[in-house]
PDB file of C-alpha atoms in Angstrom:
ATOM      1  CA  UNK D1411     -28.262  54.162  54.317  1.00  0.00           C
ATOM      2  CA  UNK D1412     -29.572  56.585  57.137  1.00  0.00           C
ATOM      3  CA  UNK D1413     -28.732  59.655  58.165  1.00  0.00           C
ATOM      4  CA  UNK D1414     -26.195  58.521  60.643  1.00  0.00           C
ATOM      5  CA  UNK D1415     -24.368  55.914  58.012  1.00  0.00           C
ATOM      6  CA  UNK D1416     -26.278  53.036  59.532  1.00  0.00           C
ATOM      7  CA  UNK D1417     -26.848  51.031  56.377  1.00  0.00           C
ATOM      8  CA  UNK D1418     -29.945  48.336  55.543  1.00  0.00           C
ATOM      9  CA  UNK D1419     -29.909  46.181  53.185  1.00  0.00           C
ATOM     10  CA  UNK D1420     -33.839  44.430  51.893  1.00  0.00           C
ATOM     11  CA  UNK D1421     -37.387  45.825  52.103  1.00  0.00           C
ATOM     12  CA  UNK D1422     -37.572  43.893  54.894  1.00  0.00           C
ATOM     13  CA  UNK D1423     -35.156  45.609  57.119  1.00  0.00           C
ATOM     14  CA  UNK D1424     -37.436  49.180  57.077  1.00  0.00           C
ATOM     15  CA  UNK D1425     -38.448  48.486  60.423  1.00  0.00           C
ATOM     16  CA  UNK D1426     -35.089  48.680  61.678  1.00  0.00           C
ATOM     17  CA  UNK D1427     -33.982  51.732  59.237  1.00  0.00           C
ATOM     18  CA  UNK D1428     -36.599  53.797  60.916  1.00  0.00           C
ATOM     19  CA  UNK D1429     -36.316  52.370  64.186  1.00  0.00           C
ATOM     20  CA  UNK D1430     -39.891  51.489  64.529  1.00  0.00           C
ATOM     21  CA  UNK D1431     -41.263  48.073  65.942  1.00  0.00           C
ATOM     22  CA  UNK D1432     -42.221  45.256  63.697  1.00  0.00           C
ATOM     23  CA  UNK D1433     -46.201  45.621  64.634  1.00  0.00           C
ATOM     24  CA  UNK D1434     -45.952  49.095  62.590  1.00  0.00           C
ATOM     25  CA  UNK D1435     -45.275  47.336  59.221  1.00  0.00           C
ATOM     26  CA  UNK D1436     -47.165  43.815  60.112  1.00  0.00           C
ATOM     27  CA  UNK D1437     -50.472  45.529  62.552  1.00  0.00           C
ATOM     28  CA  UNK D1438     -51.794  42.130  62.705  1.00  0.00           C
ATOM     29  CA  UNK D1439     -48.052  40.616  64.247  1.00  0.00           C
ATOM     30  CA  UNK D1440     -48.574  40.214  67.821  1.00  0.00           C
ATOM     31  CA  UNK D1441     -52.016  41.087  69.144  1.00  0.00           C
ATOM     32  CA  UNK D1442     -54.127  38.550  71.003  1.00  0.00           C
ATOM     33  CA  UNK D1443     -55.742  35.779  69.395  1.00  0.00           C
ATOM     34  CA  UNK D1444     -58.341  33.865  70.673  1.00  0.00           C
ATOM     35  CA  UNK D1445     -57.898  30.000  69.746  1.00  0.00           C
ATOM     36  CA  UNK D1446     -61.157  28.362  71.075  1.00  0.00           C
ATOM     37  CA  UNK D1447     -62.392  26.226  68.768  1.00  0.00           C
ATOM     38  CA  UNK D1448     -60.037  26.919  66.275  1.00  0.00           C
ATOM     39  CA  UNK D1449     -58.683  23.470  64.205  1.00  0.00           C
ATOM     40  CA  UNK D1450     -54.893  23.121  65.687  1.00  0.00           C
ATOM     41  CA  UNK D1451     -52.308  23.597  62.995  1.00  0.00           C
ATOM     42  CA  UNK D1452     -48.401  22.421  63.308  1.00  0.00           C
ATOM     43  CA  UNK D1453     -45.039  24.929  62.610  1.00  0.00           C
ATOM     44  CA  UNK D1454     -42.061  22.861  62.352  1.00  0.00           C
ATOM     45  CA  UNK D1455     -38.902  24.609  62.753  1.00  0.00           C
ATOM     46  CA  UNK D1456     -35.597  22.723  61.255  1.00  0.00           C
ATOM     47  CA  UNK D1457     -32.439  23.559  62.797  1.00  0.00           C
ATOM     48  CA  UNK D1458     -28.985  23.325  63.831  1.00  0.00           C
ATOM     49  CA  UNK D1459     -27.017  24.526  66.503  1.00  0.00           C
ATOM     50  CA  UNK D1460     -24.136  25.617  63.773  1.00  0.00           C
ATOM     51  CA  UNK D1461     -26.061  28.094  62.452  1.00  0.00           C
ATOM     52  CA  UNK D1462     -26.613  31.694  64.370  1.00  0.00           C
ATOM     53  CA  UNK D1463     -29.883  32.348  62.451  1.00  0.00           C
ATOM     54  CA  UNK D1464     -31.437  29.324  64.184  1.00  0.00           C
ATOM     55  CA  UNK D1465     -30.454  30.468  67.533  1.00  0.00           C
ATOM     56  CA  UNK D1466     -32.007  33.500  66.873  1.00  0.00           C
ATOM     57  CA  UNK D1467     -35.490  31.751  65.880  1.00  0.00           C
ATOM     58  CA  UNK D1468     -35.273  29.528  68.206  1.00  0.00           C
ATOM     59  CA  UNK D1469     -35.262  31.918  70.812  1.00  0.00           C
ATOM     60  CA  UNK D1470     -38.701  32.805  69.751  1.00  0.00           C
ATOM     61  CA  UNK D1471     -40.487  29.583  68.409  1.00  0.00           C
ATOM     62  CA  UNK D1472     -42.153  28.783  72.355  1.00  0.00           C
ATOM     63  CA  UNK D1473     -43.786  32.565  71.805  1.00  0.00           C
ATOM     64  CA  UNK D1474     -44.579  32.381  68.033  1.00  0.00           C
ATOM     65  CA  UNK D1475     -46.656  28.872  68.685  1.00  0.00           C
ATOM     66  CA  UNK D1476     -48.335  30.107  72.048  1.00  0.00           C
ATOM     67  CA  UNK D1477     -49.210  33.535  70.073  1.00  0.00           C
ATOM     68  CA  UNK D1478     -50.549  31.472  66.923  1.00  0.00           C
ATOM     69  CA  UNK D1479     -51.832  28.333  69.305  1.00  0.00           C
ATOM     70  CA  UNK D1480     -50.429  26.418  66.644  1.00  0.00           C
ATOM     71  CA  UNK D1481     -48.499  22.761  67.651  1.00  0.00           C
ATOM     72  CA  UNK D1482     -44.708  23.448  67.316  1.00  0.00           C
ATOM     73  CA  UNK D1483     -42.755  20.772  66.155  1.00  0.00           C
ATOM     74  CA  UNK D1484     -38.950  21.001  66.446  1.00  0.00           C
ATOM     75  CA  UNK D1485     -36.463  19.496  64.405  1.00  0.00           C
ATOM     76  CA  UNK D1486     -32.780  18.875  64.378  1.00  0.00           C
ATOM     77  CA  UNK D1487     -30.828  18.360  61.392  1.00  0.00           C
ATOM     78  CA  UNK D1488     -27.126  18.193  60.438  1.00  0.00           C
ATOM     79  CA  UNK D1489     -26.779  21.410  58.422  1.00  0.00           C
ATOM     80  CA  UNK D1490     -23.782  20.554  56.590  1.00  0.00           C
ATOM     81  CA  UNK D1491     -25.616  17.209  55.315  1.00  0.00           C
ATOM     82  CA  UNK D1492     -27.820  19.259  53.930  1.00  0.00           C
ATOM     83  CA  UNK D1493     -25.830  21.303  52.343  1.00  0.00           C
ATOM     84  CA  UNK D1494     -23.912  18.582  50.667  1.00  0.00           C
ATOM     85  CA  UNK D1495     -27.043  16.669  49.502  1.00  0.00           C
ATOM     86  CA  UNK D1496     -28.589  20.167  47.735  1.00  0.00           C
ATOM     87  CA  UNK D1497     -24.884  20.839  46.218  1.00  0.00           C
ATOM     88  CA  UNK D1498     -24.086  23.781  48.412  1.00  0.00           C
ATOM     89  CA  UNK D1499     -21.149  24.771  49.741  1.00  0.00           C
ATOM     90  CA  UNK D1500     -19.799  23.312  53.071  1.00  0.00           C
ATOM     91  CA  UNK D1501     -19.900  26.749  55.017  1.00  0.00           C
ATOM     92  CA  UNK D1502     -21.980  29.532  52.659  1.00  0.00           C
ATOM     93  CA  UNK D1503     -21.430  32.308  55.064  1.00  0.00           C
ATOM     94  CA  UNK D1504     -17.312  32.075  53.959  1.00  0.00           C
ATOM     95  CA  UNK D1505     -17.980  32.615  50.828  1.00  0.00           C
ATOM     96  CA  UNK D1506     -19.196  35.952  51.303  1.00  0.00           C
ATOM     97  CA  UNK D1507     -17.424  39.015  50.208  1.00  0.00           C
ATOM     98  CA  UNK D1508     -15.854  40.730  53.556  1.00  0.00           C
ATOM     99  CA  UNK D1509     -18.576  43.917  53.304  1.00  0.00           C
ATOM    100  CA  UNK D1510     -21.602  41.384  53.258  1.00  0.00           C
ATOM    101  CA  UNK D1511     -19.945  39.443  55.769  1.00  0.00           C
ATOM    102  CA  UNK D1512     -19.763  42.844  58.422  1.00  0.00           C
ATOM    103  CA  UNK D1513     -22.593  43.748  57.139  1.00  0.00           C
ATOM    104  CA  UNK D1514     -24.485  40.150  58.522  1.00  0.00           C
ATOM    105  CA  UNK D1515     -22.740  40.420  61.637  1.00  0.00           C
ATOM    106  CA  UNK D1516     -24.297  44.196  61.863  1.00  0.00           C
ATOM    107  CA  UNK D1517     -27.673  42.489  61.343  1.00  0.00           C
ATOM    108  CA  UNK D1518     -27.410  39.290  63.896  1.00  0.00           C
ATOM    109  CA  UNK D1519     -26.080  41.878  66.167  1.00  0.00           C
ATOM    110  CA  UNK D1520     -29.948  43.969  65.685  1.00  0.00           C
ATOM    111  CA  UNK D1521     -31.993  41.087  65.632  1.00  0.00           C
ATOM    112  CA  UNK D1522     -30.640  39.712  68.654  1.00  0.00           C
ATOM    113  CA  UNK D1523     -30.960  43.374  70.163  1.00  0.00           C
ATOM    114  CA  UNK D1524     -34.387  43.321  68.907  1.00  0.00           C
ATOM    115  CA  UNK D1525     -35.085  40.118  70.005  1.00  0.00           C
ATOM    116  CA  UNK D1526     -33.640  40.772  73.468  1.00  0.00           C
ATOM    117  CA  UNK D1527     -30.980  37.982  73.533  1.00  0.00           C
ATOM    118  CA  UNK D1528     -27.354  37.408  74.322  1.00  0.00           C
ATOM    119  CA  UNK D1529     -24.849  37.297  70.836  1.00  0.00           C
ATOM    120  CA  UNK D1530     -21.764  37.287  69.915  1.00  0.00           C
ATOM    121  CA  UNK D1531     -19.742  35.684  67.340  1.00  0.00           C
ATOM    122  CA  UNK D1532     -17.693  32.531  68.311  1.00  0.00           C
ATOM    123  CA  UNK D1533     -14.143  32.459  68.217  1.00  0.00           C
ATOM    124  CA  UNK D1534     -14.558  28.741  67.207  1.00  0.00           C
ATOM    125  CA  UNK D1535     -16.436  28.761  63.884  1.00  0.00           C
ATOM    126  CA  UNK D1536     -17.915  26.783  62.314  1.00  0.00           C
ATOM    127  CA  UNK D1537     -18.659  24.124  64.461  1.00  0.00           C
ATOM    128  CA  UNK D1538     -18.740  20.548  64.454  1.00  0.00           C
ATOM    129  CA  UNK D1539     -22.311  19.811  66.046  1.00  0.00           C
ATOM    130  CA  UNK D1540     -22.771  16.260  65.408  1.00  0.00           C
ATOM    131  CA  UNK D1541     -22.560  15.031  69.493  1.00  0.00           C
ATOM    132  CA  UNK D1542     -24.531  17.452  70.224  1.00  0.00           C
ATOM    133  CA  UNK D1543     -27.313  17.204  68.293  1.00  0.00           C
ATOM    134  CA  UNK D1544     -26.981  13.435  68.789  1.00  0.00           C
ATOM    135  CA  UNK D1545     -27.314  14.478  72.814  1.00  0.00           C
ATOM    136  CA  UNK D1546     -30.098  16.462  72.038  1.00  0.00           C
ATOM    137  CA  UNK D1547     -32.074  13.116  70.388  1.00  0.00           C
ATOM    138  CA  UNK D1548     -30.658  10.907  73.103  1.00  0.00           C
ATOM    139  CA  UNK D1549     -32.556  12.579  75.726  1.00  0.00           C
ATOM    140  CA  UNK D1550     -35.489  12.122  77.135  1.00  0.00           C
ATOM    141  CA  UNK D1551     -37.735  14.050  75.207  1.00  0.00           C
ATOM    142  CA  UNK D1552     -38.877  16.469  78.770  1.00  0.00           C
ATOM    143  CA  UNK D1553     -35.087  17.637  79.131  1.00  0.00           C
ATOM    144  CA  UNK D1554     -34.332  18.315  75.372  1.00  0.00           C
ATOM    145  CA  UNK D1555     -35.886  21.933  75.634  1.00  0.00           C
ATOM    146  CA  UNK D1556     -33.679  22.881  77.893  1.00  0.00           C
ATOM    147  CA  UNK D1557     -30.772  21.026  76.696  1.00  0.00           C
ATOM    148  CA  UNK D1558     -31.364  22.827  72.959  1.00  0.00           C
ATOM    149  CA  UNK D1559     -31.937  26.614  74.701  1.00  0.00           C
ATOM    150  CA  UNK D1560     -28.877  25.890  77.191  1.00  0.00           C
ATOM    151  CA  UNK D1561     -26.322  24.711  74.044  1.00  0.00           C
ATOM    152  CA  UNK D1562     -27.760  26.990  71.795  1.00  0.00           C
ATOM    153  CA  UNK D1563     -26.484  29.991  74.287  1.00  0.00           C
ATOM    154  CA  UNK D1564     -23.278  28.030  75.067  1.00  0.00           C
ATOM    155  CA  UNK D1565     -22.508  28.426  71.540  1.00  0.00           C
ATOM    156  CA  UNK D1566     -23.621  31.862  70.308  1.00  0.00           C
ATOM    157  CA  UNK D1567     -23.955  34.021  73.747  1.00  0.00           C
ATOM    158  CA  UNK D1568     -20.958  32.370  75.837  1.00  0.00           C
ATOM    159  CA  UNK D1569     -18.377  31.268  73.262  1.00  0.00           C
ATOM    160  CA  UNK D1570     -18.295  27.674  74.474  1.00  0.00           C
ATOM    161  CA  UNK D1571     -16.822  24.303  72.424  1.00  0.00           C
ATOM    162  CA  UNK D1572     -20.290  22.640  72.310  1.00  0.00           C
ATOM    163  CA  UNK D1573     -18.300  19.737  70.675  1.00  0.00           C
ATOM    164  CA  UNK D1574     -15.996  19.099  73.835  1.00  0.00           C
ATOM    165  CA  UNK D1575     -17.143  16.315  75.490  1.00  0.00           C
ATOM    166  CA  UNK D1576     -17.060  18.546  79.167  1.00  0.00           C
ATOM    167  CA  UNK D1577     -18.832  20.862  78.033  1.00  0.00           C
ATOM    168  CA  UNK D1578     -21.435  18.856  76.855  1.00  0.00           C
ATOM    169  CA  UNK D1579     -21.855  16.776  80.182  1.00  0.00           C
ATOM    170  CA  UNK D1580     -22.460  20.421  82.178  1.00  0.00           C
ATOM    171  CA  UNK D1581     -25.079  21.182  79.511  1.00  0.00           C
ATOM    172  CA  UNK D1582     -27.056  17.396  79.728  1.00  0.00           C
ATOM    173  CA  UNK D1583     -26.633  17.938  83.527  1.00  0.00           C
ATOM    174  CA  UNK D1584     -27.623  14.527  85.056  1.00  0.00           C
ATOM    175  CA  UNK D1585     -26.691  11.215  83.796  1.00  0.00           C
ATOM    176  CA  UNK D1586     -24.541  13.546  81.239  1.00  0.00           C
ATOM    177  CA  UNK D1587     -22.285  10.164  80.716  1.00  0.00           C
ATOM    178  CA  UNK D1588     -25.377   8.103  79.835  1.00  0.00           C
ATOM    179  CA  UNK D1589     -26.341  10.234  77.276  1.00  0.00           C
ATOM    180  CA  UNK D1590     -22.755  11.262  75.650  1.00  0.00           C
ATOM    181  CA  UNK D1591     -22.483   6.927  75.122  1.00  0.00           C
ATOM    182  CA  UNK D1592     -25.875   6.909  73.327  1.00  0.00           C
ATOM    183  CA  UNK D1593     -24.516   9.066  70.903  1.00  0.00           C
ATOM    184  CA  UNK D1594     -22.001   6.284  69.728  1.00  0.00           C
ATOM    185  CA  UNK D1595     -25.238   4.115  69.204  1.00  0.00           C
ATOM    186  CA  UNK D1596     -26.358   3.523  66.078  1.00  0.00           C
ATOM    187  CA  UNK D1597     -30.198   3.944  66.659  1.00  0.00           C
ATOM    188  CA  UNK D1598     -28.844   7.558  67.765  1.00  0.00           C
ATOM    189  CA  UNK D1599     -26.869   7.796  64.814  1.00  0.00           C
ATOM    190  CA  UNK D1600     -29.557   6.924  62.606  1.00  0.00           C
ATOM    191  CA  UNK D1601     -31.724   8.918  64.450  1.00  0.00           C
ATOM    192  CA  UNK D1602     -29.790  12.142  63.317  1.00  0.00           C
ATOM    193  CA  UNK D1603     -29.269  11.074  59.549  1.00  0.00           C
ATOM    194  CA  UNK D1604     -33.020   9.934  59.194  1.00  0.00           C
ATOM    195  CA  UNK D1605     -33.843  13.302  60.812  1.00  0.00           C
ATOM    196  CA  UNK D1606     -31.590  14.689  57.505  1.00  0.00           C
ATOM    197  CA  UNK D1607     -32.826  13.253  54.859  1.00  0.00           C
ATOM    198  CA  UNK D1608     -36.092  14.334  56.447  1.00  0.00           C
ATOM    199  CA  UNK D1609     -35.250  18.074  56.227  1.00  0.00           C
ATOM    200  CA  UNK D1610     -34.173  17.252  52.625  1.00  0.00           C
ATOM    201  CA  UNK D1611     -37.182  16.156  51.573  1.00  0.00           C
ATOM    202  CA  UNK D1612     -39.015  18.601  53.001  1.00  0.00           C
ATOM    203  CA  UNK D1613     -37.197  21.307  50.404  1.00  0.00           C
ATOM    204  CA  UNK D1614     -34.835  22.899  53.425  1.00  0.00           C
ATOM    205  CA  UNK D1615     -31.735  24.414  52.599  1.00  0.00           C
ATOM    206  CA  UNK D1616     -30.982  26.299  55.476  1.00  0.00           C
ATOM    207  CA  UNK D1617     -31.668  27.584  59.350  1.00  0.00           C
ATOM    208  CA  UNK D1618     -33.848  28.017  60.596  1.00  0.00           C
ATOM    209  CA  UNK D1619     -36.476  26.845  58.168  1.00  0.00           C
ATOM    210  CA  UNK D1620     -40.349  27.180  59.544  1.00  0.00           C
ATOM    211  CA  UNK D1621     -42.796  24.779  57.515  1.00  0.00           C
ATOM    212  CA  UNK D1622     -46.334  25.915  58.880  1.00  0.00           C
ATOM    213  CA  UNK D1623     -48.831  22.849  58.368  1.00  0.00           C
ATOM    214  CA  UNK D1624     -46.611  20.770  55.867  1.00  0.00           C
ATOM    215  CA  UNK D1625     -47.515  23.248  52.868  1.00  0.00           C
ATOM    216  CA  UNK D1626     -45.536  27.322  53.802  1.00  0.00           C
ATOM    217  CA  UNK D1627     -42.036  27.358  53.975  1.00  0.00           C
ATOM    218  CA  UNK D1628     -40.153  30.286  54.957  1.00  0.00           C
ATOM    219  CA  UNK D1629     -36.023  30.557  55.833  1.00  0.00           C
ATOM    220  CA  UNK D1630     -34.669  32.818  58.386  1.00  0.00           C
ATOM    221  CA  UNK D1631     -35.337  34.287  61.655  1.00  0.00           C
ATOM    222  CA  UNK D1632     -36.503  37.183  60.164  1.00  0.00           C
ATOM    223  CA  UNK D1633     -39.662  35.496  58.970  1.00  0.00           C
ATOM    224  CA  UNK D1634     -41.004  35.012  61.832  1.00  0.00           C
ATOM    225  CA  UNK D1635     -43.760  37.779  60.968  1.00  0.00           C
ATOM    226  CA  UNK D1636     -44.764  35.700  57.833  1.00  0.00           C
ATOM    227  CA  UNK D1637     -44.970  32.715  59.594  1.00  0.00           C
ATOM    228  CA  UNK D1638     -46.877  33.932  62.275  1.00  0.00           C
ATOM    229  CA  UNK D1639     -49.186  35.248  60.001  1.00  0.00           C
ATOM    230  CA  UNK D1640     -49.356  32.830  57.170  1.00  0.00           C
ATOM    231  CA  UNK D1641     -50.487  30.801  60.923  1.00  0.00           C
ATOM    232  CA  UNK D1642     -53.503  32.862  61.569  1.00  0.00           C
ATOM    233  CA  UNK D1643     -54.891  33.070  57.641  1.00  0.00           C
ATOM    234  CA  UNK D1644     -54.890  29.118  57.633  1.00  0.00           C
ATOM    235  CA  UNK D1645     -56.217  29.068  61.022  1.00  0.00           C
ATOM    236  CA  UNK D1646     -58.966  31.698  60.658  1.00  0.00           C
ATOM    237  CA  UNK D1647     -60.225  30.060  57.254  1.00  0.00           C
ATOM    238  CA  UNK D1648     -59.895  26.780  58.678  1.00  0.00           C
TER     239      UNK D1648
END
């Protein structure tokens, strides 16, 4: 707790308790790397729209790969399958006791500030994200970028029903009803559940998980500094 009340909770929160930049307690975080004739190494990054950690690391993934040149891999996942196949509860964040609970929203409040994004939390909550993460894989892989970024916001910046089949078509833009009847398909549908079992087997049980060349796994957008530089030791030993 600081001076002011302001109260942090983990040793890695110090950089917001003395309101100092990330780069102070991780010096390597950030600075230029040169990639030439490096070996290229892959971060995956599991994740749901459901879940306001992932937004928050997945406004930062593009950066994190450029800044590591590492291939970034993204991929969906029905969070509340996963859940249910490690035993967890359907929602873990309602669980909590009411001070950890303000005490999270506190925190998504400073990464997001830290991170320079829009947040707030969703009157609607949680959400059902099946369609659209079904949307997401029905696309053609060029458009699903945007498509992710522009839901993503819908949800945690704007406060929009990402599971209402309107809002969905604005946010798929063109041929929006093309894509809303592939997600009654069942190559879509196994698309999603394959993409599952996938994130179970790869040990995640949460968003946003980062897996950094199949071997490091880390959980939560505020790992993004260990992931970055587990990145560069495998790279620069490579």
């Amino acid at each position: 707790v600081t001076e002011d009340g302001a109260l942090f909770w983990g040793q890695d929160r110090l950089p917001f308790a003395f309101g100092l930049p990330l780069s102070s307690f991780f010096p390597s975080d950030f600075a230029p790397k040169d990639h030439a004739m490096q070996t290229p190494h892959t971060i995956e990054l599991y994740w749901d729209f459901s879940s306001p950690f992932a937004y928050l690391g997945s406004t930062q993934a593009e950066a994190v790969a450029e800044r590591t040149g590492a291939k970034l891999e993204l991929r969906p996942m029905l969070l509340g399958a996963v859940f249910k196949a490690i035993g967890q509860v359907d929602v873990p964040l309602a669980a909590f006791s009411d001070a950890k609970k303000m005490y999270m929203l506190k925190d998504l409040q400073r990464w997001a500030a830290h991170y320079g994004v829009p947040f707030r939390w969703p009157s609607r909550f949680p959400m059902n994200t099946v369609k659209a993460l079904r949307a997401y894989l029905a696309l053609p892989e060029a458009r699903r970028a945007a498509f992710r970024q522009a839901t993503f916001r819908a949800y945690w910046a704007e406060d929009r029903d990402i599971s209402d089949d309107a809002v969905l078509r604005e946010l798929i833009g063109e041929g929006a009803d093309e894509i809303l009847a592939a997600t009654q398909t069942a190559p879509i549908k196994q698309g999603l559940f394959a993409a599952t079992e996938r994130a179970v087997s790869a040990g995640v049980f949460g968003a946003p998980t980062w897996i950094v060349d199949g071997k490091e796994l880390y959980w939560g957008q505020d790992r993004i500094v260990l992931v970055e530089g587990i990145s560069d030791r495998i790279i620069l030993c490579a």
